[in-house]
């Protein structure tokens, strides 16, 4: 008996391949016992020309499975470790890696969908992109399964890569206003409205500026295509329209009280027809209400120490019209003029003074009965006595 032994790199031949005696990878050895007797009876030439072939073992991996979320159309590659526990037919102790990449037709693809191994190259399919080397060369592998790329969430609470920014519209008197700008970013890149998302406005009427205590308007962002199945809501408001008023001069006769009035603003730079604003005006001196004769400059604050007519918009129509505007400037004056003297409205009540050794005048109480309520005039400020009496 002759035993043939194949060798590989000085050790036993294990891996797939052909082993021949011409390259010293195949050797022969006569069996012990009667080998010498047999050899003496036969003229046996040198054994040569032998060959030993180790063929590949069939194995299969049928559990290609997994899912990932869409990632900016980046092709998805997934690696699997194959051994006797994860694949069928692999010998215990053998381990190697295999990688699959998503393709659509002939190009790598990261679009959402199912990618099936073995599918025709005219659609979405998986391609084994790892090279067979080492232990993997000993197997005829068959593969089956699919990988799924799911839509990516557009909701920032679920996907921290999503950011957004908006610009409110400015009041213009029209209904059904929408955000002036809305930018949705994924990893810093702007998404496309109509392709990646849609915007809807559930509020039936969107015309006026909302006050702080009211719920703001809503915009619902709904993901499309690669972002389908997710949404989030943005709250927003309409910004007040800036206006500038040039009022001119308001003349008012002194009446003993600070001048206070509510005036209609029907013409202003930025005022939208047919809106009518009302402004409340109060005269001050040194931050205190004052009605003395003089000129008061209209302004929007009352903290300056001089004669000013403090102006602010007055709430009308439950404050809706007022909220829709932001008063930037209000130029003009309030002039309080001297009161016309009417003797018939002046009530003088005299009282005799008590002797004090000096020149004295009658003690007079002077009231203007034409004012409501009647005003007591002040000697030296509102009137003076030009005729006296003899000293007693």
Short mmCIF file of C-alpha atoms in Angstrom, two decimals:
data_model
loop_
_atom_site.label_atom_id
_atom_site.label_comp_id
_atom_site.label_asym_id
_atom_site.label_seq_id
_atom_site.Cartn_x
_atom_site.Cartn_y
_atom_site.Cartn_z
CA UNK A 1 0.00 0.00 0.00
CA UNK A 2 1.16 3.46 -0.83
CA UNK A 3 0.05 6.48 1.21
CA UNK A 4 0.02 9.94 -0.43
CA UNK A 5 0.42 12.96 1.83
CA UNK A 6 -0.36 16.55 0.73
CA UNK A 7 1.44 19.42 2.37
CA UNK A 8 0.92 23.18 2.49
CA UNK A 9 3.72 25.47 3.60
CA UNK A 10 5.42 22.60 5.38
CA UNK A 11 2.27 21.49 7.23
CA UNK A 12 -0.81 19.44 6.42
CA UNK A 13 -2.81 20.59 3.44
CA UNK A 14 -6.16 22.03 4.64
CA UNK A 15 -7.25 24.78 2.28
CA UNK A 16 -8.79 24.47 -1.15
CA UNK A 17 -6.25 23.92 -3.90
CA UNK A 18 -4.27 21.36 -5.98
CA UNK A 19 -1.28 19.59 -4.54
CA UNK A 20 1.18 17.69 -6.88
CA UNK A 21 4.44 15.72 -6.47
CA UNK A 22 6.17 17.94 -8.97
CA UNK A 23 6.20 20.87 -6.52
CA UNK A 24 7.03 18.64 -3.54
CA UNK A 25 3.57 19.31 -2.04
CA UNK A 26 2.57 15.63 -2.52
CA UNK A 27 4.74 12.75 -1.16
CA UNK A 28 4.33 8.93 -1.14
CA UNK A 29 5.13 6.32 1.50
CA UNK A 30 4.97 2.49 1.31
CA UNK A 31 3.01 0.79 4.00
CA UNK A 32 4.87 -1.16 6.66
CA UNK A 33 4.87 -5.05 6.82
CA UNK A 34 5.26 -6.87 3.52
CA UNK A 35 6.30 -3.79 1.65
CA UNK A 36 9.93 -5.05 1.22
CA UNK A 37 8.81 -8.51 -0.08
CA UNK A 38 6.43 -6.97 -2.58
CA UNK A 39 9.01 -4.56 -3.81
CA UNK A 40 11.50 -7.42 -4.39
CA UNK A 41 8.97 -9.16 -6.64
CA UNK A 42 8.16 -6.16 -8.84
CA UNK A 43 10.12 -3.76 -10.88
CA UNK A 44 8.28 -0.56 -9.80
CA UNK A 45 9.48 2.66 -11.28
CA UNK A 46 9.40 5.90 -9.26
CA UNK A 47 5.87 7.01 -8.54
CA UNK A 48 5.17 10.35 -10.19
CA UNK A 49 2.46 12.46 -11.74
CA UNK A 50 0.10 12.30 -8.81
CA UNK A 51 -2.27 15.12 -7.83
CA UNK A 52 -4.56 15.83 -4.88
CA UNK A 53 -7.32 18.44 -5.16
CA UNK A 54 -9.23 19.88 -2.17
CA UNK A 55 -12.47 21.42 -3.44
CA UNK A 56 -14.54 24.23 -1.90
CA UNK A 57 -17.19 23.39 0.65
CA UNK A 58 -20.72 24.61 0.02
CA UNK A 59 -22.12 26.97 2.65
CA UNK A 60 -24.88 29.57 2.82
CA UNK A 61 -25.76 32.78 4.63
CA UNK A 62 -29.47 33.41 4.42
CA UNK A 63 -29.97 35.94 7.18
CA UNK A 64 -28.87 39.17 5.49
CA UNK A 65 -31.25 41.47 7.31
CA UNK A 66 -31.28 44.88 8.83
CA UNK A 67 -32.64 48.38 8.55
CA UNK A 68 -31.19 51.86 8.84
CA UNK A 69 -32.54 55.36 8.51
CA UNK A 70 -31.97 57.46 5.41
CA UNK A 71 -28.76 59.47 5.70
CA UNK A 72 -28.47 62.16 3.05
CA UNK A 73 -28.61 59.58 0.24
CA UNK A 74 -25.39 57.97 1.51
CA UNK A 75 -25.12 54.33 0.31
CA UNK A 76 -25.42 51.93 3.20
CA UNK A 77 -22.77 49.25 3.78
CA UNK A 78 -23.16 46.54 6.40
CA UNK A 79 -20.65 43.90 7.50
CA UNK A 80 -21.47 40.46 8.91
CA UNK A 81 -19.23 37.98 10.71
CA UNK A 82 -19.69 34.47 9.30
CA UNK A 83 -18.99 31.33 11.30
CA UNK A 84 -20.70 28.04 12.11
CA UNK A 85 -23.23 29.90 14.29
CA UNK A 86 -24.24 32.60 11.81
CA UNK A 87 -24.11 30.64 8.57
CA UNK A 88 -24.88 27.12 7.39
CA UNK A 89 -22.07 24.79 6.30
CA UNK A 90 -19.10 26.62 7.79
CA UNK A 91 -16.74 24.40 9.77
CA UNK A 92 -16.36 25.16 13.45
CA UNK A 93 -13.38 27.39 14.00
CA UNK A 94 -13.58 29.11 10.61
CA UNK A 95 -14.51 32.80 10.74
CA UNK A 96 -14.49 35.50 8.08
CA UNK A 97 -16.25 38.78 7.28
CA UNK A 98 -18.50 39.71 4.41
CA UNK A 99 -19.82 43.17 3.48
CA UNK A 100 -22.83 44.21 1.39
CA UNK A 101 -23.53 47.63 -0.13
CA UNK A 102 -26.82 49.08 -1.40
CA UNK A 103 -27.11 49.68 -5.14
CA UNK A 104 -29.77 51.02 -7.45
CA UNK A 105 -29.13 49.78 -10.99
CA UNK A 106 -25.38 50.19 -11.51
CA UNK A 107 -24.78 52.87 -8.93
CA UNK A 108 -24.46 52.89 -5.16
CA UNK A 109 -27.62 54.28 -3.64
CA UNK A 110 -28.85 55.52 -0.28
CA UNK A 111 -32.48 56.15 -1.21
CA UNK A 112 -35.18 54.63 0.95
CA UNK A 113 -36.47 51.17 0.04
CA UNK A 114 -35.73 47.44 0.22
CA UNK A 115 -32.44 46.20 -1.21
CA UNK A 116 -32.55 42.46 -1.99
CA UNK A 117 -29.48 40.30 -2.60
CA UNK A 118 -29.59 38.66 -6.00
CA UNK A 119 -32.13 41.10 -7.44
CA UNK A 120 -31.68 42.17 -11.00
CA UNK A 121 -29.38 45.13 -11.48
CA UNK A 122 -32.26 47.15 -12.90
CA UNK A 123 -33.54 47.94 -9.43
CA UNK A 124 -32.51 48.21 -5.81
CA UNK A 125 -30.29 45.35 -4.79
CA UNK A 126 -27.34 44.35 -2.61
CA UNK A 127 -23.82 43.84 -3.89
CA UNK A 128 -21.18 41.89 -1.95
CA UNK A 129 -18.34 44.37 -1.85
CA UNK A 130 -15.87 42.42 0.30
CA UNK A 131 -13.10 40.37 -1.37
CA UNK A 132 -12.93 36.62 -0.74
CA UNK A 133 -9.63 35.93 0.95
CA UNK A 134 -8.18 33.65 3.57
CA UNK A 135 -10.65 31.15 4.99
CA UNK A 136 -13.42 32.50 2.76
CA UNK A 137 -11.66 30.94 -0.27
CA UNK A 138 -12.51 27.46 1.02
CA UNK A 139 -16.28 27.96 0.61
CA UNK A 140 -18.80 28.25 -2.16
CA UNK A 141 -21.08 30.76 -0.43
CA UNK A 142 -24.68 31.47 -1.36
CA UNK A 143 -26.44 34.52 0.07
CA UNK A 144 -30.05 35.59 0.51
CA UNK A 145 -31.91 38.37 2.31
CA UNK A 146 -32.41 42.12 2.18
CA UNK A 147 -31.53 45.41 3.83
CA UNK A 148 -34.06 48.22 4.25
CA UNK A 149 -33.37 51.96 4.28
CA UNK A 150 -36.20 53.64 6.17
CA UNK A 151 -37.21 57.31 5.91
CA UNK A 152 -35.30 59.65 8.20
CA UNK A 153 -37.20 61.60 10.87
CA UNK A 154 -37.66 65.31 10.24
CA UNK A 155 -38.71 65.90 13.86
CA UNK A 156 -35.91 67.68 15.80
CA UNK A 157 -37.01 65.93 19.01
CA UNK A 158 -36.22 62.59 17.35
CA UNK A 159 -33.37 63.64 15.08
CA UNK A 160 -30.88 66.11 16.61
CA UNK A 161 -29.38 66.78 13.17
CA UNK A 162 -32.55 68.65 12.20
CA UNK A 163 -32.47 72.40 12.86
CA UNK A 164 -34.80 75.13 11.69
CA UNK A 165 -35.15 78.88 11.63
CA UNK A 166 -37.99 81.18 10.69
CA UNK A 167 -38.85 84.79 9.98
CA UNK A 168 -42.26 86.08 11.00
CA UNK A 169 -44.34 88.04 8.49
CA UNK A 170 -45.08 91.70 9.21
CA UNK A 171 -48.68 92.81 9.56
CA UNK A 172 -50.07 94.05 6.24
CA UNK A 173 -53.83 93.86 6.76
CA UNK A 174 -54.28 90.68 4.74
CA UNK A 175 -55.74 87.38 5.93
CA UNK A 176 -54.11 83.95 5.83
CA UNK A 177 -50.55 85.11 6.36
CA UNK A 178 -47.71 82.58 6.23
CA UNK A 179 -44.16 82.58 7.55
CA UNK A 180 -41.97 84.95 5.62
CA UNK A 181 -39.15 82.41 5.60
CA UNK A 182 -38.80 78.88 6.94
CA UNK A 183 -35.54 76.95 6.53
CA UNK A 184 -35.23 73.30 7.60
CA UNK A 185 -31.67 71.95 7.80
CA UNK A 186 -30.38 68.40 8.13
CA UNK A 187 -26.74 68.31 9.22
CA UNK A 188 -26.49 71.95 8.15
CA UNK A 189 -27.81 71.39 4.61
CA UNK A 190 -31.12 72.98 3.65
CA UNK A 191 -33.96 70.63 2.79
CA UNK A 192 -36.30 71.36 -0.12
CA UNK A 193 -39.93 72.21 0.44
CA UNK A 194 -42.17 70.08 -1.75
CA UNK A 195 -39.51 67.36 -2.00
CA UNK A 196 -38.38 66.76 1.56
CA UNK A 197 -41.26 68.36 3.45
CA UNK A 198 -44.52 70.28 3.17
CA UNK A 199 -45.84 73.14 5.32
CA UNK A 200 -49.46 73.55 6.37
CA UNK A 201 -51.18 76.21 8.47
CA UNK A 202 -54.07 74.85 10.56
CA UNK A 203 -55.29 78.25 11.85
CA UNK A 204 -58.29 79.36 9.80
CA UNK A 205 -57.49 83.08 10.01
CA UNK A 206 -54.01 84.52 10.30
CA UNK A 207 -54.29 88.30 10.09
CA UNK A 208 -53.50 90.05 13.38
CA UNK A 209 -50.63 90.14 15.84
CA UNK A 210 -51.26 87.72 18.70
CA UNK A 211 -50.84 89.05 22.26
CA UNK A 212 -48.46 87.36 24.68
CA UNK A 213 -51.25 85.64 26.60
CA UNK A 214 -52.76 83.97 23.52
CA UNK A 215 -51.64 80.80 21.81
CA UNK A 216 -49.55 81.61 18.76
CA UNK A 217 -50.17 80.54 15.17
CA UNK A 218 -48.98 77.10 14.08
CA UNK A 219 -47.10 75.75 11.09
CA UNK A 220 -46.98 71.97 10.69
CA UNK A 221 -43.91 70.60 8.88
CA UNK A 222 -44.59 67.14 7.44
CA UNK A 223 -41.78 65.01 6.04
CA UNK A 224 -42.00 63.73 2.45
CA UNK A 225 -40.20 60.98 0.53
CA UNK A 226 -36.93 60.35 2.39
CA UNK A 227 -38.46 62.00 5.49
CA UNK A 228 -41.96 60.50 5.21
CA UNK A 229 -43.79 59.43 8.35
CA UNK A 230 -42.63 62.22 10.69
CA UNK A 231 -43.64 65.81 11.40
CA UNK A 232 -43.28 68.63 13.91
CA UNK A 233 -45.03 71.91 14.71
CA UNK A 234 -43.56 75.42 14.75
CA UNK A 235 -45.31 78.27 16.57
CA UNK A 236 -45.04 81.78 15.19
CA UNK A 237 -46.60 85.22 15.27
CA UNK A 238 -47.21 88.17 13.01
CA UNK A 239 -44.87 91.06 13.80
CA UNK A 240 -46.36 94.55 14.24
CA UNK A 241 -45.92 96.97 11.36
CA UNK A 242 -43.65 99.94 12.14
CA UNK A 243 -45.22 103.38 11.74
CA UNK A 244 -44.02 106.95 12.04
CA UNK A 245 -46.44 109.80 12.83
CA UNK A 246 -46.00 113.48 12.00
CA UNK A 247 -48.80 115.14 13.92
CA UNK A 248 -48.07 118.86 13.92
CA UNK A 249 -49.21 121.12 16.78
CA UNK A 250 -52.18 120.58 19.06
CA UNK A 251 -53.41 123.82 20.70
CA UNK A 252 -55.21 123.67 24.00
CA UNK A 253 -56.38 126.49 26.24
CA UNK A 254 -55.25 126.30 29.84
CA UNK A 255 -57.88 124.67 32.05
CA UNK A 256 -55.94 124.07 35.22
CA UNK A 257 -55.34 120.41 34.52
CA UNK A 258 -52.72 118.39 32.62
CA UNK A 259 -53.71 118.01 29.01
CA UNK A 260 -54.96 114.50 28.34
CA UNK A 261 -56.63 113.42 25.15
CA UNK A 262 -57.09 110.47 22.81
CA UNK A 263 -56.60 111.41 19.18
CA UNK A 264 -57.27 109.53 15.98
CA UNK A 265 -54.33 108.68 13.75
CA UNK A 266 -55.67 108.35 10.23
CA UNK A 267 -52.50 109.16 8.34
CA UNK A 268 -49.04 107.86 9.18
CA UNK A 269 -46.05 106.41 7.41
CA UNK A 270 -46.81 102.67 7.47
CA UNK A 271 -50.48 102.86 8.48
CA UNK A 272 -52.56 100.46 6.41
CA UNK A 273 -55.97 101.59 5.19
CA UNK A 274 -58.66 101.42 6.50
CA UNK A 275 -57.03 101.00 9.94
CA UNK A 276 -57.43 103.89 12.35
CA UNK A 277 -55.21 104.15 15.39
CA UNK A 278 -55.83 106.08 18.55
CA UNK A 279 -53.04 107.65 20.57
CA UNK A 280 -53.26 108.89 24.14
CA UNK A 281 -51.38 112.09 24.88
CA UNK A 282 -50.57 113.41 28.40
CA UNK A 283 -48.53 116.50 29.19
CA UNK A 284 -45.71 116.22 31.73
CA UNK A 285 -43.09 118.41 33.33
CA UNK A 286 -40.19 116.75 35.14
CA UNK A 287 -41.97 113.37 34.89
CA UNK A 288 -45.06 114.76 36.66
CA UNK A 289 -48.33 115.45 34.95
CA UNK A 290 -48.60 119.15 34.28
CA UNK A 291 -51.10 121.50 32.62
CA UNK A 292 -49.27 124.82 32.85
CA UNK A 293 -49.11 127.16 29.90
CA UNK A 294 -46.25 126.25 27.59
CA UNK A 295 -45.11 124.11 24.66
CA UNK A 296 -44.81 120.35 25.19
CA UNK A 297 -42.85 118.23 22.73
CA UNK A 298 -44.49 114.94 21.78
CA UNK A 299 -42.36 111.86 22.43
CA UNK A 300 -42.74 108.17 23.21
CA UNK A 301 -41.31 108.18 26.73
CA UNK A 302 -41.96 110.31 29.79
CA UNK A 303 -38.67 110.02 31.65
CA UNK A 304 -36.97 113.18 30.40
CA UNK A 305 -36.88 116.20 32.70
CA UNK A 306 -38.53 118.78 30.52
CA UNK A 307 -41.91 119.64 29.08
CA UNK A 308 -43.07 116.66 27.06
CA UNK A 309 -46.34 115.30 25.74
CA UNK A 310 -46.09 111.57 26.36
CA UNK A 311 -47.64 109.59 23.51
CA UNK A 312 -48.65 105.92 23.43
CA UNK A 313 -51.06 103.95 21.31
CA UNK A 314 -54.43 103.49 22.95
CA UNK A 315 -56.22 100.13 22.89
CA UNK A 316 -59.20 99.99 20.58
CA UNK A 317 -61.15 97.06 19.17
CA UNK A 318 -60.03 94.94 22.14
CA UNK A 319 -56.47 96.03 21.40
CA UNK A 320 -56.28 94.25 18.02
CA UNK A 321 -55.56 97.33 15.92
CA UNK A 322 -53.06 98.66 18.44
CA UNK A 323 -51.15 95.36 18.57
CA UNK A 324 -50.76 95.36 14.81
CA UNK A 325 -48.51 98.42 14.89
CA UNK A 326 -45.30 99.52 16.52
CA UNK A 327 -45.03 103.27 16.93
CA UNK A 328 -41.45 104.27 16.11
CA UNK A 329 -41.67 108.06 16.09
CA UNK A 330 -44.36 110.61 16.88
CA UNK A 331 -43.35 114.17 16.05
CA UNK A 332 -45.43 117.16 17.07
CA UNK A 333 -46.23 119.53 19.90
CA UNK A 334 -48.95 120.38 22.39
CA UNK A 335 -49.22 124.10 23.09
CA UNK A 336 -51.20 125.08 26.19
CA UNK A 337 -52.23 128.73 25.75
CA UNK A 338 -53.33 131.23 28.33
CA UNK A 339 -56.97 131.13 29.32
CA UNK A 340 -59.15 133.97 28.05
CA UNK A 341 -60.14 136.18 30.98
CA UNK A 342 -63.89 136.29 31.50
CA UNK A 343 -64.85 138.51 34.49
CA UNK A 344 -68.27 136.89 34.62
CA UNK A 345 -66.62 133.58 35.49
CA UNK A 346 -64.33 134.99 38.18
CA UNK A 347 -65.61 134.76 41.76
CA UNK A 348 -63.70 136.96 44.24
CA UNK A 349 -64.26 136.54 47.97
CA UNK A 350 -62.41 139.20 50.06
CA UNK A 351 -61.34 138.90 53.69
CA UNK A 352 -59.86 141.68 55.85
CA UNK A 353 -56.26 141.19 56.95
CA UNK A 354 -55.16 141.46 60.60
CA UNK A 355 -53.00 144.40 61.52
CA UNK A 356 -49.28 143.60 61.47
CA UNK A 357 -47.69 147.06 61.19
CA UNK A 358 -46.87 146.55 57.47
CA UNK A 359 -48.50 147.42 54.18
CA UNK A 360 -51.20 144.87 53.50
CA UNK A 361 -53.69 143.96 50.80
CA UNK A 362 -57.08 142.45 51.10
CA UNK A 363 -57.06 138.71 51.50
CA UNK A 364 -58.80 137.51 48.33
CA UNK A 365 -60.01 134.09 47.38
CA UNK A 366 -60.29 134.04 43.59
CA UNK A 367 -61.98 131.17 41.77
CA UNK A 368 -62.57 130.48 38.11
CA UNK A 369 -66.12 129.13 37.99
CA UNK A 370 -65.84 128.40 34.28
CA UNK A 371 -63.71 125.36 35.01
CA UNK A 372 -65.01 122.00 36.15
CA UNK A 373 -64.33 121.63 38.97
CA UNK A 374 -63.89 125.25 39.91
CA UNK A 375 -60.24 126.20 40.18
CA UNK A 376 -58.79 128.41 42.91
CA UNK A 377 -56.34 130.86 41.38
CA UNK A 378 -52.94 131.44 42.98
CA UNK A 379 -51.76 134.97 43.76
CA UNK A 380 -48.58 135.78 41.93
CA UNK A 381 -49.06 132.90 39.49
CA UNK A 382 -52.58 133.25 38.16
CA UNK A 383 -53.34 136.87 39.12
CA UNK A 384 -51.86 139.93 40.76
CA UNK A 385 -53.31 142.85 42.68
CA UNK A 386 -52.44 146.21 41.22
CA UNK A 387 -54.49 148.43 43.50
CA UNK A 388 -54.06 148.53 47.25
CA UNK A 389 -55.68 150.21 50.26
CA UNK A 390 -54.54 152.52 53.01
CA UNK A 391 -52.50 151.10 55.81
CA UNK A 392 -54.53 150.75 58.98
#
